[in-house]
């Protein structure tokens, strides 16, 4: 017999089409076909649909579908008979779900679950959206059993979506307000009257939606009622509820704003999370680790987390990484998930902090070694092994390729632990020597293997190269570790491992780097091995006997060519691009500071190598000679490259290494735009309020508030409170004491050299200085006395310490108590302060702690305004009435004025809200956010502040690009301020919408001139074929 395409019975060909299925399956299919036929009808004489309001028939069909699916096992799911049945099954289920009969709904939803659990995604994918829509409408069904089943089904159905379907599904979820519905359901939950699985399934569904569609996260973390409910539930003893809450928290924490919200009052949450991480139940532990990864995704999150719960957190991580905790002796799939989660969280070692000492104390070295070598603990008398025997044992263990998926984590963790190792921390005290020695040996072997295989590696073997990069980087960081034991041991072992073929491998490295620098290939397959080669070269430079070979092989020329290649090709790449284990999937709204290498990891590796060449070989002339004469061509080229990297890149690591190398040429510090502006005030007598008087009677006029921020130790100690609080921590009482003790004249010690003091003041004002060797000798004790650690480090030509931030030129503390009271300390100084007064609004109530003005205003410093604006400088010097007035009235709102003042003091223009906060604003709220930038555009044009104008313009255009609907409001505001360039841009954004806006009547808001502007932009667009 043969089944027809619609489930009917055919003629003699049935046996052939029925081949591969049992008679039982065929019988159940026949019954299903008969049941479906009871509700199948032709509509409009064309389309065949299933539609039946009879509850008994619906129940009969659902049962027939369930019975048929129960019989479909193994390879039967791919049989044509099964596949051909799917359209009719799905059609019937959709109708039954839409009909919403409580008597049959639970059965039908359970069959949907069975359908997706039985048949492969490839068969069902085209029906996912059609099935999801009726399920979404049932989430708030009055029967709790139906709602729970519906949430379970949706969780399964949505997990089968393809990437292509995500946008359509998002639109559907948005239109049906699914997230709001789930939140409402959860907020109505009562443990006393409702089943616990109601909350669990809703939480699981919401978590799945937030994980896949980041834009919904705001609705959850911004709902205070729901957040309070979750806060009350995660401390309950029910473990399944804890898991559901932690899973939801993990999805919320993928949003940077959501993670901050979770940590606001996070002590109880963190305790629960760590408790789950330390639990004996694997699912609880995995969820705990996932949440911790989200909360510690950046340095600030890590610091907050470790401040709340440091030792227990580290203990849970180390315990989670311990594969010996697996009772079966083998690493199961669940245990592997736990190991990966724990290793990923252990990457918090990339930031310095108290947690490092706990990692060492809790035996992280032993745990790491156990993840690299499967049977290390079985080797007897390891303490008695020679270096050669240790190398042999380590090589044998590495050859077993044990837990390769964890290897990048292990190498990174080892490297970070070595980098942030405290110099005074004693490895012997904690019994770490043996394990560290073997780990170093393993890393060195992996490093050499990466170079050896690099000669044969296929460029598309990204995974292998990523693993090589992690191992090579670990060796690099151990070689230059602050811990002398780790650094010396790594150099010794690496030298031993390199003995057979080290020189040959070095030639290959130099050749490969040179080849890359001379080509035009800037794709990832070329960049990735080059990064490994540059790390390798830097490691070689740490070994004296190979350093000579690098110099003979034109190493300096090759490294310089590499840096020029990176600059000329604008190669900016983050390490995460070729180290995928560092990425957190689906994260959003992360305003975290970049890693120390940031998006310029190639620069960092190249500069690290160059620093070793310059510092160790003494390959530059005396800085005194260079400053007094001309730089030769090679030196000038090198300085030019280094200055471009130091001044133009935003990443701390490359900037520090560029500055470190430049210190060998007599250039010290970090120039900045703000420093260049404020530096003008150093040689201006106007507005100075303090004299520094040397022992020989010479004096220098300075601005006390600037020294109080950038070089406070230059002022007499008794002029500051005993506890030396910063301006942010200073109380009004402290400020009053401070203002009463300051003197206008400060007499300096006879040991202070005038020329050295002048250079030090240049550093305080400009952020950098130039000095020859003789002057450096005089500057060192002065910089040490003034506690200018970054300058002292450069003067001493000490290698940069990983993670050290670039010294800030920020003068924002001058806007707080410190700045105000330094100004008010002098009678004449007070008159030099300026008040910027904003436009008053009816709704704004204003009080000031400094003066009695009742309108919105800010107290600022005249020398900062004078240095920042040619317009204001001319006004102050004009002799007109405005030049003597203490009040400058600005034609902008207070919000705009705050942004302008912040730029004056920090060279940063505050950004508007972004991410999910911006996306969830309505049009009026977004316009309110952008209005100050439009006002500043206009004022900046008047005050000749081109940088401010460009920055504001960029902010506005970026926001219009994300929401074109804003353009119709912004074009009107731009016209009101006569900002015609901005109005033209807004017209360009409105051009594609011109016909739609005209037909809807929205253009009627604009005057004729602006309508013509938009029409002209639309015509230009059509002429371009847009």
PDB file of C-alpha atoms in Angstrom, residues 277-278 315-323 338-343:
ATOM      1  CA  UNK A 277      29.412  28.548  42.241  1.00  0.00           C
ATOM      2  CA  UNK A 278      30.572  26.502  45.224  1.00  0.00           C
ATOM      3  CA  UNK A 315      38.073  30.031  46.136  1.00  0.00           C
ATOM      4  CA  UNK A 316      34.995  29.122  44.073  1.00  0.00           C
ATOM      5  CA  UNK A 317      36.901  29.828  40.831  1.00  0.00           C
ATOM      6  CA  UNK A 318      39.901  27.688  41.795  1.00  0.00           C
ATOM      7  CA  UNK A 319      37.594  24.915  42.980  1.00  0.00           C
ATOM      8  CA  UNK A 320      35.629  25.091  39.713  1.00  0.00           C
ATOM      9  CA  UNK A 321      38.852  24.801  37.704  1.00  0.00           C
ATOM     10  CA  UNK A 322      39.971  21.724  39.632  1.00  0.00           C
ATOM     11  CA  UNK A 323      39.250  18.763  37.378  1.00  0.00           C
ATOM     12  CA  UNK A 338      31.954  24.002  34.401  1.00  0.00           C
ATOM     13  CA  UNK A 339      35.706  23.993  33.694  1.00  0.00           C
ATOM     14  CA  UNK A 340      35.276  26.407  30.778  1.00  0.00           C
ATOM     15  CA  UNK A 341      33.083  28.695  32.886  1.00  0.00           C
ATOM     16  CA  UNK A 342      35.564  28.726  35.756  1.00  0.00           C
ATOM     17  CA  UNK A 343      38.548  29.298  33.450  1.00  0.00           C
TER      18      UNK A 343
END
